[in-house]
Short mmCIF file of C-alpha atoms and ligand atoms in Angstrom, two decimals:
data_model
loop_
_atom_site.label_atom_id
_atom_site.label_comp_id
_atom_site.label_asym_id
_atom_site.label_seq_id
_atom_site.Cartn_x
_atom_site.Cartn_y
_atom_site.Cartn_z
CA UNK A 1 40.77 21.49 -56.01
CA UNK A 2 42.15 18.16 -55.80
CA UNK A 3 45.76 17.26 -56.89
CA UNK A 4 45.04 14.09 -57.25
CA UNK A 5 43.53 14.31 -60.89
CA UNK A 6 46.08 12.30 -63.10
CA UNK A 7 45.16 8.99 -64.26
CA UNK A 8 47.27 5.66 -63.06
CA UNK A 9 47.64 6.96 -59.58
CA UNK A 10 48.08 4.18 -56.91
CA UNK A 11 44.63 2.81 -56.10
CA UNK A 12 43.98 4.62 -52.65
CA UNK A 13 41.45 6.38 -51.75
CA UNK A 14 41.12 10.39 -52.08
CA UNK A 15 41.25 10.97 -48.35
CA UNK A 16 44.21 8.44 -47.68
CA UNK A 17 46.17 10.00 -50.56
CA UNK A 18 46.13 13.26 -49.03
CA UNK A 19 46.73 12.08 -45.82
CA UNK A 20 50.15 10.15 -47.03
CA UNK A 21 51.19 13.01 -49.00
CA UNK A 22 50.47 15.70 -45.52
CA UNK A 23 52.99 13.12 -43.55
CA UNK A 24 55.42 12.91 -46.86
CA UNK A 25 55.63 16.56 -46.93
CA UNK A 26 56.04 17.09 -42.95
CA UNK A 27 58.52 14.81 -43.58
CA UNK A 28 60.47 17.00 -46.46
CA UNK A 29 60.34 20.19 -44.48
CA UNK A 30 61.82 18.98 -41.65
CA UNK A 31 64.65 16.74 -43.95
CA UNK A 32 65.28 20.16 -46.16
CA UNK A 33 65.28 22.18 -42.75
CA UNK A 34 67.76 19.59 -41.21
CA UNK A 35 69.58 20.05 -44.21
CA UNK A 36 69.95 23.97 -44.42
CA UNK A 37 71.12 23.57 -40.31
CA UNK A 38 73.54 21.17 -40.55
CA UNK A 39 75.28 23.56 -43.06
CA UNK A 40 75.06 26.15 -40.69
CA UNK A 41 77.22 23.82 -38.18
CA UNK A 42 79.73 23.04 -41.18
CA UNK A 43 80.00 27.00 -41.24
CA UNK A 44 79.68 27.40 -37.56
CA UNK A 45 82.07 25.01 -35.88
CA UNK A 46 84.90 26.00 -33.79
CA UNK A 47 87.28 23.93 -31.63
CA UNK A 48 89.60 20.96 -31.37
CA UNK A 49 86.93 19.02 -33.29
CA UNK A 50 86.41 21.14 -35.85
CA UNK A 51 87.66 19.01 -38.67
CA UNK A 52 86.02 15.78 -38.09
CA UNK A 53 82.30 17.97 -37.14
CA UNK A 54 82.89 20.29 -40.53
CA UNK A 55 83.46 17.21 -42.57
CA UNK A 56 80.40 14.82 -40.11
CA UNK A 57 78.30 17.82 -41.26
CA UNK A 58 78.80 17.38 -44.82
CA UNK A 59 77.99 14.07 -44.96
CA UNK A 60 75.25 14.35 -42.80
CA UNK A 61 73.95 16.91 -45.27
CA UNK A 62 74.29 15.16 -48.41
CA UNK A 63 72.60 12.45 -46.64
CA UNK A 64 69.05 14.43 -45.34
CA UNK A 65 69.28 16.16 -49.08
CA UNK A 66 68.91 12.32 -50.45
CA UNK A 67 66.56 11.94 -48.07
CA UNK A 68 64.50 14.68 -48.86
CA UNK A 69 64.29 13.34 -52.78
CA UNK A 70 63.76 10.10 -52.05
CA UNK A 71 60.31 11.10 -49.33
CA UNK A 72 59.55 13.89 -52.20
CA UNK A 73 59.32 11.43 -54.76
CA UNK A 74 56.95 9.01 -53.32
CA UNK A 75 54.83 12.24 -52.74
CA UNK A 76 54.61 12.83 -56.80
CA UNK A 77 54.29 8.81 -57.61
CA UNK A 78 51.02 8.82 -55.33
CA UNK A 79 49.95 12.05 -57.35
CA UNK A 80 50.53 14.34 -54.16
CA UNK A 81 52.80 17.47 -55.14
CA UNK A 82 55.38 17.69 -52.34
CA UNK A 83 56.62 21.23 -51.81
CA UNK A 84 60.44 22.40 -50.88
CA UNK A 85 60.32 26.31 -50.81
CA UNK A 86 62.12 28.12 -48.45
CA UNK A 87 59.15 29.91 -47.43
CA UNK A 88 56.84 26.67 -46.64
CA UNK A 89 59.98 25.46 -45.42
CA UNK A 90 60.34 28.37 -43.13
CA UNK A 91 56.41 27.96 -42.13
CA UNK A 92 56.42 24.11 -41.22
CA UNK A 93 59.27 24.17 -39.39
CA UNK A 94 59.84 22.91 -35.87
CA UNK A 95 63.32 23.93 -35.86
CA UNK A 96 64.32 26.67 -33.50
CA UNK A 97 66.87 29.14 -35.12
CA UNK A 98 70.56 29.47 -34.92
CA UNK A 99 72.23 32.38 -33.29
CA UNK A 100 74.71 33.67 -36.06
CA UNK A 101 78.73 33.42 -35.47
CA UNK A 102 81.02 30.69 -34.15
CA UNK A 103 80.14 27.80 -32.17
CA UNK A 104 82.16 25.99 -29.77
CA UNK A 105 82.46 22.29 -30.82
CA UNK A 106 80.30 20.64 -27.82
CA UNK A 107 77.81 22.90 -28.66
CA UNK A 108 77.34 21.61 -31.67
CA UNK A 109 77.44 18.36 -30.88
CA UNK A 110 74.54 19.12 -28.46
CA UNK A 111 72.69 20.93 -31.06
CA UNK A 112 73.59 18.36 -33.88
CA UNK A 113 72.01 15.19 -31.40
CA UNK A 114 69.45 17.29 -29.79
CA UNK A 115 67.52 18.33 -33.66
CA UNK A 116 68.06 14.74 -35.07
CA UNK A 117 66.77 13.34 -32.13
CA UNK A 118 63.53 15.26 -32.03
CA UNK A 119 63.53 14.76 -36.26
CA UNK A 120 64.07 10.58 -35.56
CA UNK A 121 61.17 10.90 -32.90
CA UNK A 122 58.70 12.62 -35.34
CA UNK A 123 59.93 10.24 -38.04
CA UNK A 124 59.24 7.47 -35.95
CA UNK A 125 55.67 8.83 -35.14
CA UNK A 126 54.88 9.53 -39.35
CA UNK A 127 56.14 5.85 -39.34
CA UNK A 128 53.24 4.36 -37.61
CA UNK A 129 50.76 6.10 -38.97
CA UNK A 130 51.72 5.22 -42.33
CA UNK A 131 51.78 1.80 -41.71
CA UNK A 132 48.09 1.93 -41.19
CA UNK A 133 47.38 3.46 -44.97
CA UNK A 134 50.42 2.73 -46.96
CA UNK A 135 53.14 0.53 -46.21
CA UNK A 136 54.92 1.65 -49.42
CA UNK A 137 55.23 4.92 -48.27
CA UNK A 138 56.03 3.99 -44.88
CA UNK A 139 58.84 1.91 -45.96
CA UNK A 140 60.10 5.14 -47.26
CA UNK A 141 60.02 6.67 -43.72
CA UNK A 142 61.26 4.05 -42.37
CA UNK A 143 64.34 4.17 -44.60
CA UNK A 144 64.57 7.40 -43.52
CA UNK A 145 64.56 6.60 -39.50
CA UNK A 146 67.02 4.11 -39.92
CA UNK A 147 69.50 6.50 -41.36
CA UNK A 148 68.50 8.69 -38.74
CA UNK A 149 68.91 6.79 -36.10
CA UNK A 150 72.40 5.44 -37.33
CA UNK A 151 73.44 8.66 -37.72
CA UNK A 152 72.27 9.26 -33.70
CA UNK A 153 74.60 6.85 -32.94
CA UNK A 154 77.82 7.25 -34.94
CA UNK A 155 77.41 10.77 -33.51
CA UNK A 156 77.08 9.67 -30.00
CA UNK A 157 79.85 7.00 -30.68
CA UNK A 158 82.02 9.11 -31.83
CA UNK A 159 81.18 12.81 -29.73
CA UNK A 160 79.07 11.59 -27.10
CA UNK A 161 81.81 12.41 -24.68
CA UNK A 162 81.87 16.30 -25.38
CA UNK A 163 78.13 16.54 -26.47
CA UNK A 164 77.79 16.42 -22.12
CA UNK A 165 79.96 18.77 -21.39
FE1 FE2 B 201 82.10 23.24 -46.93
#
């Protein structure tokens, strides 16, 4: 059955529709996923940098969690129902799972840079695919990779020297 059925939807066709809303919600999983990890770090951290990293995380978090609305949100405007479950979360993810317990502070740094790296490049990927069906949703991604990416490098500015190590 189609979930496309409401009236007034953007004037795309059924097949593009559903392929926008399959890269939105890639997109939302691996925002939301982002999102639950980088809490994990806020919980995890340990170290001489664990006040600046708990309180990075945070932000960092609040920021993917925008993120995630703002990508699930196009998804319903072009009559594609995005979902945020834990459990289709937990089945479209490309994350690798965190060992429970205390982590030293480079290795989150390395873990931190390592998962939004990988989330940028996929981003980056959704980005020009998009921009051959819908630019209005690929704007969205693309607002997305830029905060991404500036978030790559504040890290890197700011830990880059211990993410090495
Ligand atoms: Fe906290």
């Amino acid at each position: 059955m189609s979930s496309t059925t409401q009236a007034h939807l953007p004037s795309l066709g059924e097949h593009q529709r559903d392929e926008v809303g399959h890269q939105l919600q890639a997109m939302l999983v691996e925002l939301i996923d982002l999102s639950l990890f980088g809490k994990q770090l806020h919980w995890s951290v340990t170290g001489p940098l664990f006040r600046p990293l708990h309180e990075q995380l945070d932000e960092l978090v609040d920021s993917w969690r925008e993120l995630s609305d703002v990508v699930a949100e196009r998804a319903v405007a072009l009559g594609y129902f995005p979902d945020g479950q834990s459990a289709t979360v937990s089945a479209g993810s490309n994350l690798d799972r965190l060992e429970r317990g205390a982590l030293e502070d480079h290795v989150v740094v390395r873990e931190l840079t390592g998962r939004l790296a990988d989330v940028a490049e996929r981003a980056r990927e959704r980005m020009d695919r998009l921009g051959e069906i819908d630019a209005a949703s690929q704007d969205v991604v693309i607002e997305v990779l830029r905060a991404l990416e500036q978030q790559l490098w504040m890290i890197r500015a700011q830990f880059g020297h211990v993410g090495r190590g």
